[in-house]
Tab-separated table of C-alpha atoms in Angstrom:
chain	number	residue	atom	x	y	z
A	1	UNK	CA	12.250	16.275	-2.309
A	2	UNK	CA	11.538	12.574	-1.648
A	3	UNK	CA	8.826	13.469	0.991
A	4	UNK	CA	6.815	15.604	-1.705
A	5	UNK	CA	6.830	13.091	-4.744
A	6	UNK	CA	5.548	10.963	-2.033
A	7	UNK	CA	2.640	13.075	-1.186
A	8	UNK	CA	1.828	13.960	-4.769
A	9	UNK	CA	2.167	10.169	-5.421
A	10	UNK	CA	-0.335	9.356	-2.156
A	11	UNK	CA	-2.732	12.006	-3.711
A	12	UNK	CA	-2.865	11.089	-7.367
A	13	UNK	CA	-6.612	11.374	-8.023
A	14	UNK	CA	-6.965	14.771	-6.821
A	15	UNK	CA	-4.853	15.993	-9.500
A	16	UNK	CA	-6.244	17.313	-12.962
A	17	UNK	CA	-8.817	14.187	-12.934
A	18	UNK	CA	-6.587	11.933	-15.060
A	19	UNK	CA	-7.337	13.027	-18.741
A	20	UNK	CA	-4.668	14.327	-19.607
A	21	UNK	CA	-6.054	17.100	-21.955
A	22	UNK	CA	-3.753	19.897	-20.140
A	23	UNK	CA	-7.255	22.165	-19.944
A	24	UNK	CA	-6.912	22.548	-23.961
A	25	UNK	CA	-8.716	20.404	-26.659
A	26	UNK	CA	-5.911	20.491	-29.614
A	27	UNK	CA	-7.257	17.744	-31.313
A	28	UNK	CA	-8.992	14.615	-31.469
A	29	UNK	CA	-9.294	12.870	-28.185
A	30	UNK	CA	-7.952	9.742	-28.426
A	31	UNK	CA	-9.566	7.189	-25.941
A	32	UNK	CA	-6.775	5.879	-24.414
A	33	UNK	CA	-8.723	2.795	-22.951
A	34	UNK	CA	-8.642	1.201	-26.312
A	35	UNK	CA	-5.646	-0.464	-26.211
A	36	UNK	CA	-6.547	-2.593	-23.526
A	37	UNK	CA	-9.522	-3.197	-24.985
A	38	UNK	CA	-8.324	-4.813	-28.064
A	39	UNK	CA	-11.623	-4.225	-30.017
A	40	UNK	CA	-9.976	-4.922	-33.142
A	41	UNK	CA	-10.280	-8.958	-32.486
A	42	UNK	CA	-13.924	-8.194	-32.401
A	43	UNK	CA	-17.080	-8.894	-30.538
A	44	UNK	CA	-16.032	-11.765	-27.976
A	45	UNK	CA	-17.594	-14.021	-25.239
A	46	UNK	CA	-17.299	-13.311	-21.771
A	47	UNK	CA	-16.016	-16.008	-18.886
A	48	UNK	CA	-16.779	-15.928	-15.509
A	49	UNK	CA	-14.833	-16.729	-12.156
A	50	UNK	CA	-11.778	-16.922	-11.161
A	51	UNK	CA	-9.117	-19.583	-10.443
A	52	UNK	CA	-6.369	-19.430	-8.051
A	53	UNK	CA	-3.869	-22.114	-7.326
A	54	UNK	CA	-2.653	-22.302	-3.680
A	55	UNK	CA	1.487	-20.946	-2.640
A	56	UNK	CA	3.811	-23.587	-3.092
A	57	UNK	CA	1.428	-26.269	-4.297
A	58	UNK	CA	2.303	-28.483	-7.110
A	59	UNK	CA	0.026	-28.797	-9.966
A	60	UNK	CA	-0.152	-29.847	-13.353
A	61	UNK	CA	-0.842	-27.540	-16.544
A	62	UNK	CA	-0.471	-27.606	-20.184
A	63	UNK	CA	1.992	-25.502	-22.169
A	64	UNK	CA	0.674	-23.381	-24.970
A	65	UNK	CA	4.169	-23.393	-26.622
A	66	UNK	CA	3.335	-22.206	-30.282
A	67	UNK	CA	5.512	-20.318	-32.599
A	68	UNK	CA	3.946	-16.951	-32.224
A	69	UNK	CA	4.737	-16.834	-28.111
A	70	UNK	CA	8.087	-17.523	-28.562
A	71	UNK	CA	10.577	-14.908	-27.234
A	72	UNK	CA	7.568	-13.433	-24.851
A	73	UNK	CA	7.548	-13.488	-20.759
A	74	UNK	CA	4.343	-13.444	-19.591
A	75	UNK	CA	4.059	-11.165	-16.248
A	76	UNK	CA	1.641	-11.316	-13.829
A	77	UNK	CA	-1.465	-8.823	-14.738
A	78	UNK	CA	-0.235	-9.130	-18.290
A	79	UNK	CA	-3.124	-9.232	-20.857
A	80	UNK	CA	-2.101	-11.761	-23.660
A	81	UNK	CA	-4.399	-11.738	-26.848
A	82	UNK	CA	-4.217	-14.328	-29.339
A	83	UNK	CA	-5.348	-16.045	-32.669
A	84	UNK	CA	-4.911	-19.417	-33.026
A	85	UNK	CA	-5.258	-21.911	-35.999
A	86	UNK	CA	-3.343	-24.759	-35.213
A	87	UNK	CA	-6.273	-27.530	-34.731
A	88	UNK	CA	-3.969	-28.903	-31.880
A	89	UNK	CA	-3.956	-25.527	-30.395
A	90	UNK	CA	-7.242	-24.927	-30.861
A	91	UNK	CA	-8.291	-28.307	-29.245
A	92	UNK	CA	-6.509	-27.530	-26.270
A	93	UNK	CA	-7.703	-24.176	-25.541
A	94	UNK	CA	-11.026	-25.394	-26.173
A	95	UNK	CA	-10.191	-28.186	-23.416
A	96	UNK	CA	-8.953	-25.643	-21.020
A	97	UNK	CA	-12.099	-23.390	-21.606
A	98	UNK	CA	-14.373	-25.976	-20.625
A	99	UNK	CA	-12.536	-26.559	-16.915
A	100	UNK	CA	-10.786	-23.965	-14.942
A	101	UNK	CA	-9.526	-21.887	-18.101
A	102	UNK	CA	-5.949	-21.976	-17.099
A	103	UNK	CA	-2.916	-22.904	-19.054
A	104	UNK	CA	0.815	-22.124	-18.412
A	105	UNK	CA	3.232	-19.907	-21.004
A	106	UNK	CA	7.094	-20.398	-20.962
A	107	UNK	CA	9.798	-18.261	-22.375
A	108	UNK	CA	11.377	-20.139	-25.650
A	109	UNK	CA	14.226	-19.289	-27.649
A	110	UNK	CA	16.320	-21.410	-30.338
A	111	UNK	CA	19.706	-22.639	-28.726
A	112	UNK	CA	22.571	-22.267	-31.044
A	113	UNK	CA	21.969	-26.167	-32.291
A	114	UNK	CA	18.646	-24.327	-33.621
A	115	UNK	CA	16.444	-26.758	-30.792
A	116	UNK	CA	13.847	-24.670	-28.616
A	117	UNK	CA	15.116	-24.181	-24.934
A	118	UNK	CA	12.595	-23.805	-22.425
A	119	UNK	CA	13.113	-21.116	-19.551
A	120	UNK	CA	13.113	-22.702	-15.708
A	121	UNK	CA	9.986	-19.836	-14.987
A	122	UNK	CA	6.930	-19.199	-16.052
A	123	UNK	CA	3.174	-18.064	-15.367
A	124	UNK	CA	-0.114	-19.336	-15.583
A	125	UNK	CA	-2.695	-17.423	-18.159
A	126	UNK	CA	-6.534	-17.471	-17.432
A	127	UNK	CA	-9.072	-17.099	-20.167
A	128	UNK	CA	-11.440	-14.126	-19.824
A	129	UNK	CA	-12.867	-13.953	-22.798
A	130	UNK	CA	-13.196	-16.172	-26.603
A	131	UNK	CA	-14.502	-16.323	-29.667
A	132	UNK	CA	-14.447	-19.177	-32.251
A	133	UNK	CA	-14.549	-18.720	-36.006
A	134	UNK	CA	-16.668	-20.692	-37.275
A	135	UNK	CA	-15.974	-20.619	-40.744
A	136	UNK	CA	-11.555	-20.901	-40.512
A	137	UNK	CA	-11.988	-22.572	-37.332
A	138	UNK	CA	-10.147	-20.269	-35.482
A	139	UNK	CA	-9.956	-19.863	-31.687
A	140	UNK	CA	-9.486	-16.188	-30.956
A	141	UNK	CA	-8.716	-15.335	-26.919
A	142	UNK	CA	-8.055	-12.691	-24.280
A	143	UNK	CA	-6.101	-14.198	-21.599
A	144	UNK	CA	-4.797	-12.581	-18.002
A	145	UNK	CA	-1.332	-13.926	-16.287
A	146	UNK	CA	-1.895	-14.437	-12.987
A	147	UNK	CA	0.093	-16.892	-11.094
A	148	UNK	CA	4.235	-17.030	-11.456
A	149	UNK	CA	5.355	-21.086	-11.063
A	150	UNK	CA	8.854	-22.595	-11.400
A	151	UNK	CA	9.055	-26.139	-14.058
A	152	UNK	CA	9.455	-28.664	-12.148
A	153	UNK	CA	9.207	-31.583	-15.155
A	154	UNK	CA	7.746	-31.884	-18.419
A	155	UNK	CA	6.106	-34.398	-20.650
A	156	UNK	CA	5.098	-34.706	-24.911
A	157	UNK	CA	1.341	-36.944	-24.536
A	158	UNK	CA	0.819	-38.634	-27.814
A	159	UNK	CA	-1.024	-36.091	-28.820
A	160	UNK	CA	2.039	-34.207	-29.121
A	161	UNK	CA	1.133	-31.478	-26.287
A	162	UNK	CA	3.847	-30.649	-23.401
A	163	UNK	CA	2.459	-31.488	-20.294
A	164	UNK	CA	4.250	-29.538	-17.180
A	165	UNK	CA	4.289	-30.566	-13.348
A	166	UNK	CA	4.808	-27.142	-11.684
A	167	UNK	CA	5.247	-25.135	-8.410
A	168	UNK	CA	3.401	-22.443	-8.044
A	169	UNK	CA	5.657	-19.450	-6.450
A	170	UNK	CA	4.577	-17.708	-3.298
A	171	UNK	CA	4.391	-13.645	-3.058
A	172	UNK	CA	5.594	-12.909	-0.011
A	173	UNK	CA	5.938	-9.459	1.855
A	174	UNK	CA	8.511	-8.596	3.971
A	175	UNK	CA	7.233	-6.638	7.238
A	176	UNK	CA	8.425	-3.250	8.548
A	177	UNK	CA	11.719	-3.871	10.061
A	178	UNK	CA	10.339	-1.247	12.998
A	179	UNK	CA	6.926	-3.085	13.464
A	180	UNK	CA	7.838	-4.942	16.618
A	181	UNK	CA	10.427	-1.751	18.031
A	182	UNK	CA	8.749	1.070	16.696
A	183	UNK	CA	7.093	3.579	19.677
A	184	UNK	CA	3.399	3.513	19.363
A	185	UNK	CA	2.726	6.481	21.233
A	186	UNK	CA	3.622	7.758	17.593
A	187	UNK	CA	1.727	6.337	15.113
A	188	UNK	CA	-1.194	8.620	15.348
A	189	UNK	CA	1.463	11.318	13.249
A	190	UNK	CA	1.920	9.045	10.527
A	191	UNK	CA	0.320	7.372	7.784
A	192	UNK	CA	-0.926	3.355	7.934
A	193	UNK	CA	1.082	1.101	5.894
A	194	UNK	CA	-1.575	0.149	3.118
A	195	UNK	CA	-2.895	-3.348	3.669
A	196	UNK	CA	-4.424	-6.132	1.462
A	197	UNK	CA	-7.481	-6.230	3.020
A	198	UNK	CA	-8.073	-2.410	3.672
A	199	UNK	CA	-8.624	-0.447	1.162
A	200	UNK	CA	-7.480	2.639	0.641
A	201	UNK	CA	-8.934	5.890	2.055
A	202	UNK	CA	-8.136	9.126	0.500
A	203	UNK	CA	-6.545	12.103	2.723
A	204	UNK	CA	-6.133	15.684	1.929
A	205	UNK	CA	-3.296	16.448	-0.156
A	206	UNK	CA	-2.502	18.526	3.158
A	207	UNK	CA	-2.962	16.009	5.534
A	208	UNK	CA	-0.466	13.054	3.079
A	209	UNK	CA	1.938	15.823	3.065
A	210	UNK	CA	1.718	16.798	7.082
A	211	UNK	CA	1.966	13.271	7.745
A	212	UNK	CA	4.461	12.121	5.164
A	213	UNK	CA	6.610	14.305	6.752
A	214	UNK	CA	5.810	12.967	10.493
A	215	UNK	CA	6.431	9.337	8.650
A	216	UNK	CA	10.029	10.316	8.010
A	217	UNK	CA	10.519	11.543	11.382
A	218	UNK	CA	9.227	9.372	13.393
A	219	UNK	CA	11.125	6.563	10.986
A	220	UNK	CA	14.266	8.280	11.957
A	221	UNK	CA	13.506	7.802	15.378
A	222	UNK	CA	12.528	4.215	15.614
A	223	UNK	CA	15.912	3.434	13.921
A	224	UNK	CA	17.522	4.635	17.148
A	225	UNK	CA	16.196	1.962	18.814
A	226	UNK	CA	17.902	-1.090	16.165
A	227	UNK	CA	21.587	-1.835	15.719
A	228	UNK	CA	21.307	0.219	12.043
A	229	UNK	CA	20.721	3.658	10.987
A	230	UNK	CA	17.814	4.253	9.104
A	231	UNK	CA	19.130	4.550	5.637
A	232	UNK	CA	19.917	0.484	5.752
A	233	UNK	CA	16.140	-0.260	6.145
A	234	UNK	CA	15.539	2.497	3.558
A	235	UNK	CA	17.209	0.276	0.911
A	236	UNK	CA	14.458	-2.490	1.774
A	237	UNK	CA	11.632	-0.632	2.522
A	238	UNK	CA	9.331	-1.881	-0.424
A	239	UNK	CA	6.782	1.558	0.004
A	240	UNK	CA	10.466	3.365	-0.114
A	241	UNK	CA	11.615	1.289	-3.623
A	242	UNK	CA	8.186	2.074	-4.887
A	243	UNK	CA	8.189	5.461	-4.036
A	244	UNK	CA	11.986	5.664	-6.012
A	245	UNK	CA	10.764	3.438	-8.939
A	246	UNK	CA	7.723	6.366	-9.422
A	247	UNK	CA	10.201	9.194	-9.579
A	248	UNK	CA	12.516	7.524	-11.753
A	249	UNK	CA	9.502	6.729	-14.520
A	250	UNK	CA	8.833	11.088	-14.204
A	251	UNK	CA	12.299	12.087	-14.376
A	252	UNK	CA	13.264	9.554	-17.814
A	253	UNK	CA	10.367	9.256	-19.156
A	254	UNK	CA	7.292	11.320	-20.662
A	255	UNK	CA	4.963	9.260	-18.615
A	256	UNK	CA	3.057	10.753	-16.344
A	257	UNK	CA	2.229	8.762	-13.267
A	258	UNK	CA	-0.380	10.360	-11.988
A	259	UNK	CA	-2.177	10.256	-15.272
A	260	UNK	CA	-1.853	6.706	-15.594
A	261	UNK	CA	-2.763	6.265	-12.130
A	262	UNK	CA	0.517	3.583	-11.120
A	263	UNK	CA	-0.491	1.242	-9.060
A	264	UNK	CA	0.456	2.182	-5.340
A	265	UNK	CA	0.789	-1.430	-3.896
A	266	UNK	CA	4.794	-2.619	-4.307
A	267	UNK	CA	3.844	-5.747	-5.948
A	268	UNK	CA	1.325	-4.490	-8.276
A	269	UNK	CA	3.708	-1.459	-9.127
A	270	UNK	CA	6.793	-4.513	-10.101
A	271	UNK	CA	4.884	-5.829	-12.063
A	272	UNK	CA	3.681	-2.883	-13.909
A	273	UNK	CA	7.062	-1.807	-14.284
A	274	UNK	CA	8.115	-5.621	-15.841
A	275	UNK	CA	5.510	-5.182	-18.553
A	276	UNK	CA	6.148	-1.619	-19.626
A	277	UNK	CA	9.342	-0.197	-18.688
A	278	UNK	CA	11.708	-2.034	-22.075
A	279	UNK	CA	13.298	-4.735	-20.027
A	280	UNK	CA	15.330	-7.302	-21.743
A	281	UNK	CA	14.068	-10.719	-22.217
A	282	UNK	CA	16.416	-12.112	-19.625
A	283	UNK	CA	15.879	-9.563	-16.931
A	284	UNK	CA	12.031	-10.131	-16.802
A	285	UNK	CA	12.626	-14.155	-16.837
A	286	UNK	CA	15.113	-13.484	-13.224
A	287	UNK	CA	11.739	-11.185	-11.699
A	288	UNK	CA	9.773	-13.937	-12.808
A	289	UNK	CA	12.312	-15.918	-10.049
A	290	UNK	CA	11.707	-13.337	-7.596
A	291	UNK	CA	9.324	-13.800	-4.969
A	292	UNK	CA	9.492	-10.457	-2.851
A	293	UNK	CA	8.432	-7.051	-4.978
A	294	UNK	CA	11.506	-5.447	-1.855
A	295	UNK	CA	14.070	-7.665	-4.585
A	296	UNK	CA	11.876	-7.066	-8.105
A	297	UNK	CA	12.018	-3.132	-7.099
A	298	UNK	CA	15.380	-3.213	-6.201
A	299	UNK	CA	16.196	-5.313	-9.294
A	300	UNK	CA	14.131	-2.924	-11.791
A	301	UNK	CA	15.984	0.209	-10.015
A	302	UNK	CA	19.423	-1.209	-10.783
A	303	UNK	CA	18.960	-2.003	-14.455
A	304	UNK	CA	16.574	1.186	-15.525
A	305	UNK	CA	19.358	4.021	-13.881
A	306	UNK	CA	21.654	2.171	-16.099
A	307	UNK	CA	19.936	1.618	-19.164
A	308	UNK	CA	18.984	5.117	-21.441
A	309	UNK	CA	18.931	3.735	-24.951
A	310	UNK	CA	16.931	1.801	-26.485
A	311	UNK	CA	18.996	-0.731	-28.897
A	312	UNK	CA	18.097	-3.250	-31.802
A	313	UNK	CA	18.771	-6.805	-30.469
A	314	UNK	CA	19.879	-7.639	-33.882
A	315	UNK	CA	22.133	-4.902	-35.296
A	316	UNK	CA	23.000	-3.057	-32.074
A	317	UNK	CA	21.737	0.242	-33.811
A	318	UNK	CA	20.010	3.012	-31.591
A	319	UNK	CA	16.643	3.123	-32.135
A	320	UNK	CA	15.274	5.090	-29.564
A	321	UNK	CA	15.628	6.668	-26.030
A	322	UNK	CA	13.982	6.281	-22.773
A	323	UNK	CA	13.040	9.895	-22.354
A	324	UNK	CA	10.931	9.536	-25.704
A	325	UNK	CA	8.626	6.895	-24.224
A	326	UNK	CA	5.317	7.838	-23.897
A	327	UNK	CA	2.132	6.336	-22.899
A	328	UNK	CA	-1.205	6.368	-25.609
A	329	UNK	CA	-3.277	3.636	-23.201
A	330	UNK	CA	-4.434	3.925	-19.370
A	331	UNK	CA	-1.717	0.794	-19.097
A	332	UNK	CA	1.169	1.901	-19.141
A	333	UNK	CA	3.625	2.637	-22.793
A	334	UNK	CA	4.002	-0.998	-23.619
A	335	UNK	CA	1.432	-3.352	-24.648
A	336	UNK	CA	1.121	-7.205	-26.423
A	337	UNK	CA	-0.790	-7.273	-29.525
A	338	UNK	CA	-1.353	-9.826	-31.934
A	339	UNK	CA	-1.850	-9.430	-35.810
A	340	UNK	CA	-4.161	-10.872	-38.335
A	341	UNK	CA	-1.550	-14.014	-38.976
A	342	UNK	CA	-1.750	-14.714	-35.309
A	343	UNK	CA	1.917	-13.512	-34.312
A	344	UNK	CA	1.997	-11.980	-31.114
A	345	UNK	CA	4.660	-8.997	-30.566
A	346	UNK	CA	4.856	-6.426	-27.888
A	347	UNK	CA	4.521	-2.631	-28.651
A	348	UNK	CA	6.184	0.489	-27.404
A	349	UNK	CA	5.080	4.081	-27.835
A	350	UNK	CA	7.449	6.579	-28.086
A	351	UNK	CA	7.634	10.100	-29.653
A	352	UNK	CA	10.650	9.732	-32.053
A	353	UNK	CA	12.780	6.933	-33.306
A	354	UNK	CA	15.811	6.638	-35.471
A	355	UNK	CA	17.734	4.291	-38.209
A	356	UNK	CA	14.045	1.879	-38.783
A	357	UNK	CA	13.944	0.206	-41.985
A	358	UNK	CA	10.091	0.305	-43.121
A	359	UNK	CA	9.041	-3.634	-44.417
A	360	UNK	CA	5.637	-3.596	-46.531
A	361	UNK	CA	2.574	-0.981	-47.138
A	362	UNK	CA	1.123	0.698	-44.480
A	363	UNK	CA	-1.804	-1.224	-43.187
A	364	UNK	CA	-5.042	-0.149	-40.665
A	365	UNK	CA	-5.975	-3.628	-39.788
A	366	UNK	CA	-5.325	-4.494	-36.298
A	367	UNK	CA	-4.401	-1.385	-35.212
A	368	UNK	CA	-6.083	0.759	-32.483
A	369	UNK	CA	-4.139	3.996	-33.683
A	370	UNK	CA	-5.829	7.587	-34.975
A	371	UNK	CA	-5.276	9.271	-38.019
């Protein structure tokens, strides 16, 4: 039932300790923190602090719009490696290193007149960590999205950079339609909404249960008191989307939530599901627009009950299926990646795949994977 997924999904770390081995040792263990790592760019420097632009204020950024990013939305919590060698590139990254380490990325695509269009969304990527080549004079970064902004105007300086005035987007959560109704005498039975600034204490797997079932109760109850039944406020009740998004994930997929730990907090868990659930170009550029996770939940619900197969943008072949997809980093399934010519692609793991077409020699550079 919906009440238990919920408890097993409150109660995550108690289960099985998160490695995954299934109590038997058939092989090599493969650490699955690698990925995120990406130790193949090598030893890098570290950056400290942090920078976060204000809701809703307007600031100014540079674009990193180079030919390897095109056809990639950045998400929030993303990791982005890259390589450059432009010397522009390079120059400007260097620049943005040396002040608050934060430059914007924006979807591009060729038009059908073959001229780059620019999406209306983006989001900001910090710098964590660099390296410089000293003897190509490549830049080589790790970068984190952070911060989703709407373009609000753009501009080429002479050096031939693109300039962007943007607003930063707001992340705004909607309150518990009961909050102000609900009967207090009550909420002793039931569990705390999780807060921001509280973190999270662990219960029994009893106790969730006990009280997950008290939640739903006493929810049913407080709807008597509103012009609705319950079931409308279900449908925008972000814990409620999250808790549907997690069961959908263990009944298409091979992923297994509580192995990769999914992130309990409705925002954080949109957009986890944006960056490794295969969403099309397009639908990750409208959650980019969204600024509740109640409408990117919703949103990510509708399109993943309706899409099974995986398809080949270019030849409409089958490739793969949803069910197949399986996770090989503590992530999530899907990853970005960049190869030793700088391009940067996205990745997705899945058990079996059909009608590929293999292009060059097998190669080990770059590449994270055993055997």
């Amino acid at each position: 039932s919906d009440e238990d997924s919920w408890a097993q999904y409150e109660s995550c770390e108690e289960s099985d300790g998160g490695n995954g081995s299934g109590g038997e040792d058939n092989g090599e263990q493969f650490d699955a923190t690698l990925p995120s790592r990406h130790v193949y760019l090598g030893e890098t420097q570290e950056l400290r602090g942090r920078t976060v632009q204000d809701e809703n204020d307007y600031v100014t950024i540079p674009l990193l719009l180079h030919n390897s990013l095109m056809n990639l939305v950045l998400i929030p919590t993303q990791t982005l490696p890259m390589t450059i060698f432009h010397p522009l590139h390079v120059s400007m990254l260097r620049n943005v290193i040396s002040k608050d380490r934060t430059f914007g990325i924006v979807h591009t695509k060729l038009n059908q007149d073959g001229n780059s269009e620019m999406a209306r969304y983006g989001t900001t990527a910090e710098i964590y960590e660099y390296q410089e080549e000293e003897l190509t004079g490549a830049l080589t970064i790790k970068a984190k999205g952070r911060q989703r902004f709407k373009v609000m105007s753009t501009r080429q300086e002479t050096s031939g950079l693109i300039v962007a005035r943007v607003k930063i987007l707001p992340e705004i959560r909607m309150e518990c339609p009961f909050e102000m109704v609900r009967l207090r005498s009550l909420d002793k039975l039931t569990l705390p909404r999780p807060q921001e600034d509280k973190p999270y204490v662990a219960h029994s797997r009893d106790l969730v249960t006990v009280r997950t079932a008290n939640s739903w109760l006493v929810r049913g109850r407080n709807a008597w008191l509103t012009p609705w039944p319950s079931w409308v406020y279900n449908q925008y009740d972000d814990l409620l989307l999250a808790q549907r998004l997690v069961n959908e994930i263990k009944k298409t997929t091979m992923i297994q939530p509580n192995l990769l730990k999914l992130p309990r907090d409705p925002q954080e868990l949109s957009h986890w599901a944006a960056i490794n659930l295969p969403l099309d170009d397009s639908h990750r550029l409208t959650l980019l627009g969204l600024n509740t996770p109640t409408q990117r939940l919703r949103y990510i619900l509708s399109v993943i009950s309706k899409c099974k197969m995986l398809i080949c943008v270019r030849c409409n072949e089958v490739i793969g299926d949803t069910a197949d997809i399986f996770s090989m980093s503590v992530e999530g399934p899907q990853g970005t990646f960049v190869n030793p010519g700088g391009y940067v692609h996205e990745m997705l793991t899945l058990t079996k795949a059909t009608n590929l077409t293999y292009n060059g020699r097998p190669s080990i550079q770059h590449s994270w994977f055993p055997g």
